[in-house]
Short mmCIF file of C-alpha atoms in Angstrom, two decimals:
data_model
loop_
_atom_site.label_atom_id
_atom_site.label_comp_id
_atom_site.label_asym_id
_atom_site.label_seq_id
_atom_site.Cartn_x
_atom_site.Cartn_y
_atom_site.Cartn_z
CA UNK A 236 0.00 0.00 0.00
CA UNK A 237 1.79 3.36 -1.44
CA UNK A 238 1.63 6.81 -1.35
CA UNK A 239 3.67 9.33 -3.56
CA UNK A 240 3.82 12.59 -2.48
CA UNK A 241 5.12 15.10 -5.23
CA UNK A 242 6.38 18.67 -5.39
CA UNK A 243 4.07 20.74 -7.39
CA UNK A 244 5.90 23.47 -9.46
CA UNK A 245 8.43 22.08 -10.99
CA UNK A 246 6.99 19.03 -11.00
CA UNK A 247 3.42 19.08 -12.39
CA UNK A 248 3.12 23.34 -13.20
CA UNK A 249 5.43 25.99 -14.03
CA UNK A 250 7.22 27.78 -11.02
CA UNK A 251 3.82 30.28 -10.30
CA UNK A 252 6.10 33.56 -9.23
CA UNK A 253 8.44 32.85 -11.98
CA UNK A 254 5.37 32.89 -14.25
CA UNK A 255 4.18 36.24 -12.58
CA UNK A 256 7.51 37.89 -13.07
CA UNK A 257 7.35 36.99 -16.66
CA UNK A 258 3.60 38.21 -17.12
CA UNK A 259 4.39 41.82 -14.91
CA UNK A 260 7.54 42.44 -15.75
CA UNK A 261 8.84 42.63 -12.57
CA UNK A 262 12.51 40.91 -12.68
CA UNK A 263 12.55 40.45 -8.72
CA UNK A 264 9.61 38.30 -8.33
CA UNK A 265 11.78 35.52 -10.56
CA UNK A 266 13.17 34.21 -6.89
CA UNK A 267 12.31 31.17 -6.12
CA UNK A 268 12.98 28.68 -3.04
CA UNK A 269 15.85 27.56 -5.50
CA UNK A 270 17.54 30.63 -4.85
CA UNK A 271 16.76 31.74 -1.54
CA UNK A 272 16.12 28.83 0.76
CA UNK A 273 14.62 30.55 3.68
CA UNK A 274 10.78 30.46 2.73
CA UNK A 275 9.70 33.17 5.14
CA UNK A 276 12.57 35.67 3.89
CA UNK A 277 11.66 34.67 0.21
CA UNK A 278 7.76 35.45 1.15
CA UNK A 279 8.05 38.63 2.56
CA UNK A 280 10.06 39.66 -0.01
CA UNK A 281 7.73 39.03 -2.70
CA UNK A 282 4.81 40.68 -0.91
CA UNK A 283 6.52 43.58 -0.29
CA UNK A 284 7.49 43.43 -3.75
CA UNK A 285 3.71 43.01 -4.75
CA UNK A 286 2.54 45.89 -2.64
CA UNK A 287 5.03 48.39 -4.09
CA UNK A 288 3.63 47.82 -7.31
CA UNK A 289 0.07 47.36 -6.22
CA UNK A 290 -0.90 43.86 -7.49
CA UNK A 291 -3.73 42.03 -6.07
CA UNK A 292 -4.74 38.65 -5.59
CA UNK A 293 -6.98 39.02 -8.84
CA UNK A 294 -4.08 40.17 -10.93
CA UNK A 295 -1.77 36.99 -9.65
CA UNK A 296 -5.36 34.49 -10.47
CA UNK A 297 -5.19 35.90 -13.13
CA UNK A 298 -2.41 35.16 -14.91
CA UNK A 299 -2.37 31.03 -12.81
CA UNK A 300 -5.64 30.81 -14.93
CA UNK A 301 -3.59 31.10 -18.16
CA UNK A 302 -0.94 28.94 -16.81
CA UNK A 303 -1.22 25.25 -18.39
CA UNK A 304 0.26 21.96 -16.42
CA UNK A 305 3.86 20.66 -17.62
CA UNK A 306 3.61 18.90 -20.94
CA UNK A 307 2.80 14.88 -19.95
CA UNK A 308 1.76 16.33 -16.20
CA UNK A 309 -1.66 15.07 -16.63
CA UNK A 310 -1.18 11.86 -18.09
CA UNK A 311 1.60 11.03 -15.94
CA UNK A 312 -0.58 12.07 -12.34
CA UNK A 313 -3.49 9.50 -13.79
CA UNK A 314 -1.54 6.67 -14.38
CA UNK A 315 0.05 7.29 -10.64
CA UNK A 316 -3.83 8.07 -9.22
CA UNK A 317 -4.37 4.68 -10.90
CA UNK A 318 -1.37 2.62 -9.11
CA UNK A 319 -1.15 4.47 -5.97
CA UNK A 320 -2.38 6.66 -3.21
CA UNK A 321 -1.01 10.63 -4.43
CA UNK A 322 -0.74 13.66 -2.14
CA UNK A 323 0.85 16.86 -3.75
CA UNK A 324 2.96 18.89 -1.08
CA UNK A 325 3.43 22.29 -1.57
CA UNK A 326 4.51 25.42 -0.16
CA UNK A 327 2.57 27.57 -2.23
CA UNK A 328 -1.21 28.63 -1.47
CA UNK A 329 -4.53 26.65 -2.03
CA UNK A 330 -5.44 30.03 -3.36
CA UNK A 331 -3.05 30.16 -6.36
CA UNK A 332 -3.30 26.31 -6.46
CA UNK A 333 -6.70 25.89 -7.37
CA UNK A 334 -7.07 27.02 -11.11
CA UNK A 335 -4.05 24.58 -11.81
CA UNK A 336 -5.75 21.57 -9.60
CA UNK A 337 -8.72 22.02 -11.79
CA UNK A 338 -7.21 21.09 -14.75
CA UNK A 339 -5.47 18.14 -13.22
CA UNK A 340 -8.30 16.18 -11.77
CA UNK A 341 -8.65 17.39 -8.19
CA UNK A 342 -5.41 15.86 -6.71
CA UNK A 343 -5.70 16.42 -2.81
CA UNK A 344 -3.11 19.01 -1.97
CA UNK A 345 -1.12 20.31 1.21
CA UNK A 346 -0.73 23.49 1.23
CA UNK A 347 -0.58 26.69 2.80
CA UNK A 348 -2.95 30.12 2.94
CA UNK A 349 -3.12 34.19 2.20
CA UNK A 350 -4.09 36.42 3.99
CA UNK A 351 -6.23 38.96 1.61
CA UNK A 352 -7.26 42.43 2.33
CA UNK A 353 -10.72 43.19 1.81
CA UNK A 354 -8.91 45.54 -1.49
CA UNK A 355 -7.59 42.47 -2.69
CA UNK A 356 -3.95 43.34 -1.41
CA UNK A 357 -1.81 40.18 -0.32
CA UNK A 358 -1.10 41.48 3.22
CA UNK A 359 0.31 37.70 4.58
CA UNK A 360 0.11 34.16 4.39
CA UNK A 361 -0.55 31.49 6.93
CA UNK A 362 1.93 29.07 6.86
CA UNK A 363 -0.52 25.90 8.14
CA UNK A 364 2.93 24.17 9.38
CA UNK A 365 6.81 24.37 9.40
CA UNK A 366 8.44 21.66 7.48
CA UNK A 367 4.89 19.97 6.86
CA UNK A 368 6.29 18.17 3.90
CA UNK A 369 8.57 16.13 5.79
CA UNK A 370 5.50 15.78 8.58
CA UNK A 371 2.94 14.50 6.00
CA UNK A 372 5.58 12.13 4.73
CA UNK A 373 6.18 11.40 8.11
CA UNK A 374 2.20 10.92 9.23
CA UNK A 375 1.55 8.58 6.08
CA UNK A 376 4.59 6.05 7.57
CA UNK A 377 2.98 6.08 10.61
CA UNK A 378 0.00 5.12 8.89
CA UNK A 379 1.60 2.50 7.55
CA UNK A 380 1.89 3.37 3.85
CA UNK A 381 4.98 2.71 2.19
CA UNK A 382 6.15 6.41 0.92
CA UNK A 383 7.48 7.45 -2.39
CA UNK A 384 8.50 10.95 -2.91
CA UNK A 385 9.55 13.62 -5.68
CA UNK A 386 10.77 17.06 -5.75
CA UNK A 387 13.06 19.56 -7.68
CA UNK A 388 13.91 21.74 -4.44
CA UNK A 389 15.55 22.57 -1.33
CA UNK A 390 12.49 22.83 0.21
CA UNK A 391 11.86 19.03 -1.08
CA UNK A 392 15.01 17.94 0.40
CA UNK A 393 13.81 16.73 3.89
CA UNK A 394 10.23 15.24 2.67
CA UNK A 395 12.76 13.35 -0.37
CA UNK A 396 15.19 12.09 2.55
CA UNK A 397 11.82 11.07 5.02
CA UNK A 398 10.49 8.72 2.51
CA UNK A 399 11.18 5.30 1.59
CA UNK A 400 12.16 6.41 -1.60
CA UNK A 401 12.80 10.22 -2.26
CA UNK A 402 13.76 11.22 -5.76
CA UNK A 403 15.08 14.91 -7.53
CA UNK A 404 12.95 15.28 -10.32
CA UNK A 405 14.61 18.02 -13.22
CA UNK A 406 16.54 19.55 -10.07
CA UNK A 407 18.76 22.39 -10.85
CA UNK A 408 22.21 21.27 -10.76
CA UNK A 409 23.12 23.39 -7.45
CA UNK A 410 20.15 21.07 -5.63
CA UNK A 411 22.01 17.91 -6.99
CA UNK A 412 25.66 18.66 -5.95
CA UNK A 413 24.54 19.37 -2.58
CA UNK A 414 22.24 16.38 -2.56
CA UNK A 415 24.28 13.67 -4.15
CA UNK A 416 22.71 10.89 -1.97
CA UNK A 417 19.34 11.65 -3.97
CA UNK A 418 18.90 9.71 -7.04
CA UNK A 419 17.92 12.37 -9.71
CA UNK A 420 15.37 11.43 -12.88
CA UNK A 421 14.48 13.87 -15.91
CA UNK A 422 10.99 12.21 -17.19
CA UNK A 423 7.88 11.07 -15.96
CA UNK A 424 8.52 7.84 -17.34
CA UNK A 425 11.82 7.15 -15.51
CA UNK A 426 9.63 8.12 -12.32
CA UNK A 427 6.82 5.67 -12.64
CA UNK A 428 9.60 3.06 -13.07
CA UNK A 429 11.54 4.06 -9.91
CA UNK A 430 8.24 3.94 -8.16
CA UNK A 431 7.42 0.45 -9.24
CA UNK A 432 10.65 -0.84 -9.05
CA UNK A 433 10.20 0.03 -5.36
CA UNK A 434 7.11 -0.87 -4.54
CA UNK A 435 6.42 -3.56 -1.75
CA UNK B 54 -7.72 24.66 5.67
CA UNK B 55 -9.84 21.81 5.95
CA UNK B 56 -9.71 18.47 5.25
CA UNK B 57 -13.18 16.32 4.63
CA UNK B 58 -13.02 12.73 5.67
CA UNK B 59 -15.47 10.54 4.49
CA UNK B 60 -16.51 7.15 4.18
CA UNK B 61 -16.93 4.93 1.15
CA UNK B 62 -19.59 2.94 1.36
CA UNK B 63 -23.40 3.84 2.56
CA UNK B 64 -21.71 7.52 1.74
CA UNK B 65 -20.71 7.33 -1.87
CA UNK B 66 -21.23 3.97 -2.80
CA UNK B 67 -23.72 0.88 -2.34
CA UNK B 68 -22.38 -1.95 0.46
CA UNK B 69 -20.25 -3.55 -2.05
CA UNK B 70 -20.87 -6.69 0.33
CA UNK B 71 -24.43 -6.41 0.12
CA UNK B 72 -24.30 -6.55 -3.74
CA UNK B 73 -22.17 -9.19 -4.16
CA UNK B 74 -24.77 -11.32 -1.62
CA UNK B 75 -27.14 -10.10 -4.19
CA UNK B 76 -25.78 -11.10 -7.33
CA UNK B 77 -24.13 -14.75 -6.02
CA UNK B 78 -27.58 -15.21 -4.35
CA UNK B 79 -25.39 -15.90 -0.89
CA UNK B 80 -27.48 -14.31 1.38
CA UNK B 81 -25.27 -15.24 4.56
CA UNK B 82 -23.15 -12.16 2.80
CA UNK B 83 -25.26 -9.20 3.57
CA UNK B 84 -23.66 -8.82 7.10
CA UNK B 85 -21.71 -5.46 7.15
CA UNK B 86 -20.24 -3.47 10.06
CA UNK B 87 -23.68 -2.22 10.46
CA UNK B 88 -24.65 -6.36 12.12
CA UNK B 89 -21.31 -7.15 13.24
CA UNK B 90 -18.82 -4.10 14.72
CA UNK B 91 -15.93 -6.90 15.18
CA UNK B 92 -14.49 -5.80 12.02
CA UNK B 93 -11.97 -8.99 11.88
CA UNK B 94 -14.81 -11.25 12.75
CA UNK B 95 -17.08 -9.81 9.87
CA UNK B 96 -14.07 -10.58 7.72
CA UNK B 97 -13.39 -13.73 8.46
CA UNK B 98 -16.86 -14.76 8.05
CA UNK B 99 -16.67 -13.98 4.94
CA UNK B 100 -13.95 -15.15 3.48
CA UNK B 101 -15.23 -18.31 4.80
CA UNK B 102 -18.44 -18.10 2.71
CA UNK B 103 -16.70 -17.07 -0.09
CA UNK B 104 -14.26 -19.69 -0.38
CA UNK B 105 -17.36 -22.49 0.39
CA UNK B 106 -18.96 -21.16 -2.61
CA UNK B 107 -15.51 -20.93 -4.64
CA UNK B 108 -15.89 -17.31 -5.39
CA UNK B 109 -12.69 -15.59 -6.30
CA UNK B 110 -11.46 -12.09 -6.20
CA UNK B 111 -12.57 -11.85 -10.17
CA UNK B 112 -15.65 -12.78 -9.81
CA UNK B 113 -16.24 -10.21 -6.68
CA UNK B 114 -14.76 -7.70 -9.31
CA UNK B 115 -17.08 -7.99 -12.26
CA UNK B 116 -20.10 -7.31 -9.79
CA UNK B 117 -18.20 -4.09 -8.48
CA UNK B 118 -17.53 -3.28 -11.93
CA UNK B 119 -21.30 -3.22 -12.61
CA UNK B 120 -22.02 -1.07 -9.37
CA UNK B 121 -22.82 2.68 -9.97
CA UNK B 122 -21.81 5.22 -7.29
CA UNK B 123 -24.79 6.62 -5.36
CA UNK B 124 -27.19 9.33 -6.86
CA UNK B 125 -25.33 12.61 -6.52
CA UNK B 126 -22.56 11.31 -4.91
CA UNK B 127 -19.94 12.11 -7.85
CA UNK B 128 -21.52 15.94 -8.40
CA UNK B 129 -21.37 16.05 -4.31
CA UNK B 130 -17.58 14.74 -4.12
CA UNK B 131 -16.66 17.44 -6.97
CA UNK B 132 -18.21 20.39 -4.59
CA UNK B 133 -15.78 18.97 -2.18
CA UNK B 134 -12.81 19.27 -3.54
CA UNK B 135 -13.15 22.24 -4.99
CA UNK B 136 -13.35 23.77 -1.54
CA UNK B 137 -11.99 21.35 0.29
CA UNK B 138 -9.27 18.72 0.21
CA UNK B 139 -10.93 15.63 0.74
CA UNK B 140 -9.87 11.89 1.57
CA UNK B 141 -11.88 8.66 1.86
CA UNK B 142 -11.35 6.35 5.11
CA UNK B 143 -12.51 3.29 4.03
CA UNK B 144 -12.50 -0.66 5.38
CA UNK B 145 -12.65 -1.86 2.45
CA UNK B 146 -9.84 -3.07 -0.23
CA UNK B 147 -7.72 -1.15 -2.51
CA UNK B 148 -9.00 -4.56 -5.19
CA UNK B 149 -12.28 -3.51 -4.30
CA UNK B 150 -12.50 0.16 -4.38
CA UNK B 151 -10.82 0.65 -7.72
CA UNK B 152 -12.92 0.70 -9.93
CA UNK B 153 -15.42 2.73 -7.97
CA UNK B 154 -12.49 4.92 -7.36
CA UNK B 155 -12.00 5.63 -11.19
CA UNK B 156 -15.53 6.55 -11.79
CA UNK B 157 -15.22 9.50 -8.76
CA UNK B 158 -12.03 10.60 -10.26
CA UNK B 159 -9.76 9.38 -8.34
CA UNK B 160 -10.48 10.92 -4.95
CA UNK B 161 -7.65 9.96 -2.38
CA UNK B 162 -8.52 6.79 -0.62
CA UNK B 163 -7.29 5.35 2.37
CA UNK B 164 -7.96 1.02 2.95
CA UNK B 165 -6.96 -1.98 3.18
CA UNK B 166 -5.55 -5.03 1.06
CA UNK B 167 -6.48 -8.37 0.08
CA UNK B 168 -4.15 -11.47 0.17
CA UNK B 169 -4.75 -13.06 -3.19
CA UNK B 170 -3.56 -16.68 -4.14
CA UNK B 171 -2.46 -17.53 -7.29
CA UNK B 172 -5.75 -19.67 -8.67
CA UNK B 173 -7.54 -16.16 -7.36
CA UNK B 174 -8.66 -17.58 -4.06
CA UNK B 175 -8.95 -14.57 -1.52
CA UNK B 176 -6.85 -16.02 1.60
CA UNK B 177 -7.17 -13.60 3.68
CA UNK B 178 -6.88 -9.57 3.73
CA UNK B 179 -4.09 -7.22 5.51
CA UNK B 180 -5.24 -4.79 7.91
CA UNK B 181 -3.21 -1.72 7.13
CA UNK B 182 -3.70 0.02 10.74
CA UNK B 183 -5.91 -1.31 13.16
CA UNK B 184 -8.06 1.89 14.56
CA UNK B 185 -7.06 3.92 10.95
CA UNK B 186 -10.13 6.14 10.44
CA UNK B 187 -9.25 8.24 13.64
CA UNK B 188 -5.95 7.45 13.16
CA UNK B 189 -5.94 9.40 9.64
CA UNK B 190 -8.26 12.15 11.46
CA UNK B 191 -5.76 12.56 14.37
CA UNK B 192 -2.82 12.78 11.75
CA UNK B 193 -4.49 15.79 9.79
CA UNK B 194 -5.57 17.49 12.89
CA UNK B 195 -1.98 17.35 13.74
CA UNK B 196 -1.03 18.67 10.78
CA UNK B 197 -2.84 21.45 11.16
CA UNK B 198 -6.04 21.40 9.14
CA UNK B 199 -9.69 21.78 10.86
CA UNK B 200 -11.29 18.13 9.67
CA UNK B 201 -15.26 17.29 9.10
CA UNK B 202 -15.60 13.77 8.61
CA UNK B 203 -18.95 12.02 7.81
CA UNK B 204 -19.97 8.11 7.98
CA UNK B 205 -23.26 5.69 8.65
CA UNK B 206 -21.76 2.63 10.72
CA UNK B 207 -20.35 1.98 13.59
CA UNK B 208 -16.71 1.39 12.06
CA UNK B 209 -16.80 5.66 11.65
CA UNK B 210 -18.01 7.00 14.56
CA UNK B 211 -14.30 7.21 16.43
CA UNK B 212 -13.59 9.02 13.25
CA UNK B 213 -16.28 11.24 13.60
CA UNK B 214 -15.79 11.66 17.73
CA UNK B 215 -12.16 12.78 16.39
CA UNK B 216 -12.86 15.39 13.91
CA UNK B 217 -13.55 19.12 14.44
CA UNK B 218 -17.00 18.24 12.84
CA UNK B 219 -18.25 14.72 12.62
CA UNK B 220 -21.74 13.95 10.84
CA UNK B 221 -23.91 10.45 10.54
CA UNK B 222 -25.09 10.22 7.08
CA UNK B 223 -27.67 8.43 6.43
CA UNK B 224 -27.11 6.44 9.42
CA UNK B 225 -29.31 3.30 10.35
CA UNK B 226 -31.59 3.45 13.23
CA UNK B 227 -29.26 1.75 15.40
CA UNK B 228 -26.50 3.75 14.95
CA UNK B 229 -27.88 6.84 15.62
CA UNK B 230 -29.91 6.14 19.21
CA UNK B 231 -26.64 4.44 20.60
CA UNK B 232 -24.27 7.35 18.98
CA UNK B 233 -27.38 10.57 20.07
CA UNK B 234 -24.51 13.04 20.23
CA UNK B 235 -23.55 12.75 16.76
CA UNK B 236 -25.56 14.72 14.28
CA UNK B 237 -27.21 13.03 11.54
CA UNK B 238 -28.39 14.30 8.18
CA UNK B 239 -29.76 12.25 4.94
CA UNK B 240 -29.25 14.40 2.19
CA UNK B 241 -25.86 15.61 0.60
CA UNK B 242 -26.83 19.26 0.49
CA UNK B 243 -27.54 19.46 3.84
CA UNK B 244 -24.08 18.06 4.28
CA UNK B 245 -22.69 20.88 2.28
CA UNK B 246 -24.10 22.86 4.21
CA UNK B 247 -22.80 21.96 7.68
CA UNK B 248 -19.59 22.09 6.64
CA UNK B 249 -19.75 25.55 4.83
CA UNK B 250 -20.87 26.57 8.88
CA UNK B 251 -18.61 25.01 9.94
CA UNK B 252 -15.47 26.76 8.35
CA UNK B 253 -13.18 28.55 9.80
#
């Protein structure tokens, strides 16, 4: 009995903020937790970022809704939906997740929340729980699942290393020197066969 | 951020037991949690009957395969996860629940598995957790979400004593006079509804 847990951008979608940078024009919103590890630092950042140029919630919803899944994302999450138990950890919010969890069937997701102004500004986020993708890796062991897990991150690094299997998935090449314990994979097919090569 | 924990069947699915007494004409196969709340005992029952008749796991399967989810149940599940995440806590079989599962979409199921000889003789079943309905409630509380759960036997009401919210649906008579603290509604919207109150 198997769960996968997966990364989401990166993964499944395109990196959200890198998208928004693209769309506004706004070089600085490009960081990502590839660059700057410490999600709280990277977070205020970009809403201070946001705020100084006045965009809303509706303006970042905006351009998710025009974002489309990785090419082979969709096909690739049914045949694992089919084989396995899936969970998608994240440490972006259900409200920028939703448009893009739409389009891919529903998968149940673990994420975290804004905090909206009744404007529309972004004045915060609720993070529902340090390190929670290591904990819900952690939870599903203890509920006896065996755990397969896939990320392209730092922050993926300690859910990858929690489950029975943990594997980089297109990781930047600074995220694989520093991991070299971490077997790495480039396609979805290599990472159904890793999984079921595993599997109990 | 909420999490909705269901149960399978008598919530979004016939008694896949009960059907399969129907169709083989066994009636000694109609028992469900509902008559017997030793779960191991009910199971061991029947596997007995089963294997007295010669029924294998393929035969069990074709009747599932003909077995429609319940009347609204797939437009009510969709609400759900668009607002919620949602997982189904389920004693039944990950051989069993499939292909109900693939007509919902795939919701996120949590269950059991069958031991499975090689002439297709079920031998006996593995228990994933003992206790794994609150178990799975207790984990997501712990993580951090506020968790509604809903159910109609006996095997769900620790689950639904666990969760922040915890509704009978469509509960037998039984059930409800020895469980009066629990709430009970029969219809899906009204469900919906409690929940939506229920939100933080």
């Amino acid at each position: 009995m198997q769960f996968v847990c997966l990364d989401f951008e990166g993964v499944l979608v395109p990196e959200i903020w890198i998208a928004v940078a693209e769309r506004t024009g706004i070089a600085e919103l490009r960081l990502t937790t590839r660059d700057e590890p410490d999600y709280d630092l990277l977070m205020q950042r970009r809403l201070a970022i946001l705020n100084a140029h006045r965009i809303r919630l509706s303006d970042i919803q905006m351009v998710i809704a025009g974002l489309e899944p990785m090419e082979g994302a969709r096909a690739f999450l049914d045949t694992l939906r089919a084989r396995y138990q899936v969970a998608i950890l994240s440490d972006t919010f259900y409200e920028f997740a939703a448009p893009l969890a739409r389009r891919l069937g529903w998968p149940t997701m673990f994420c975290h929340a804004l905090e909206v102004a009744s404007d529309g500004r972004i004045t915060g986020y609720r993070l529902r729980l340090a390190d929670h993708k290591r904990r819900t890796v952690r939870a599903l062991l203890d509920l006896n699942f065996q755990v397969f897990a896939a990320g392209d991150s730092y922050n993926d690094t300690a859910m990858l290393g929690e489950a029975d299997l943990g594997i980089l998935f297109r990781a930047p090449e600074n995220v694989r020197r520093e991991f070299p314990a971490l077997p790495h994979v480039a396609e979805y097919d290599a990472l159904l066969d890793r999984f079921a090569g595993a599997a109990r």
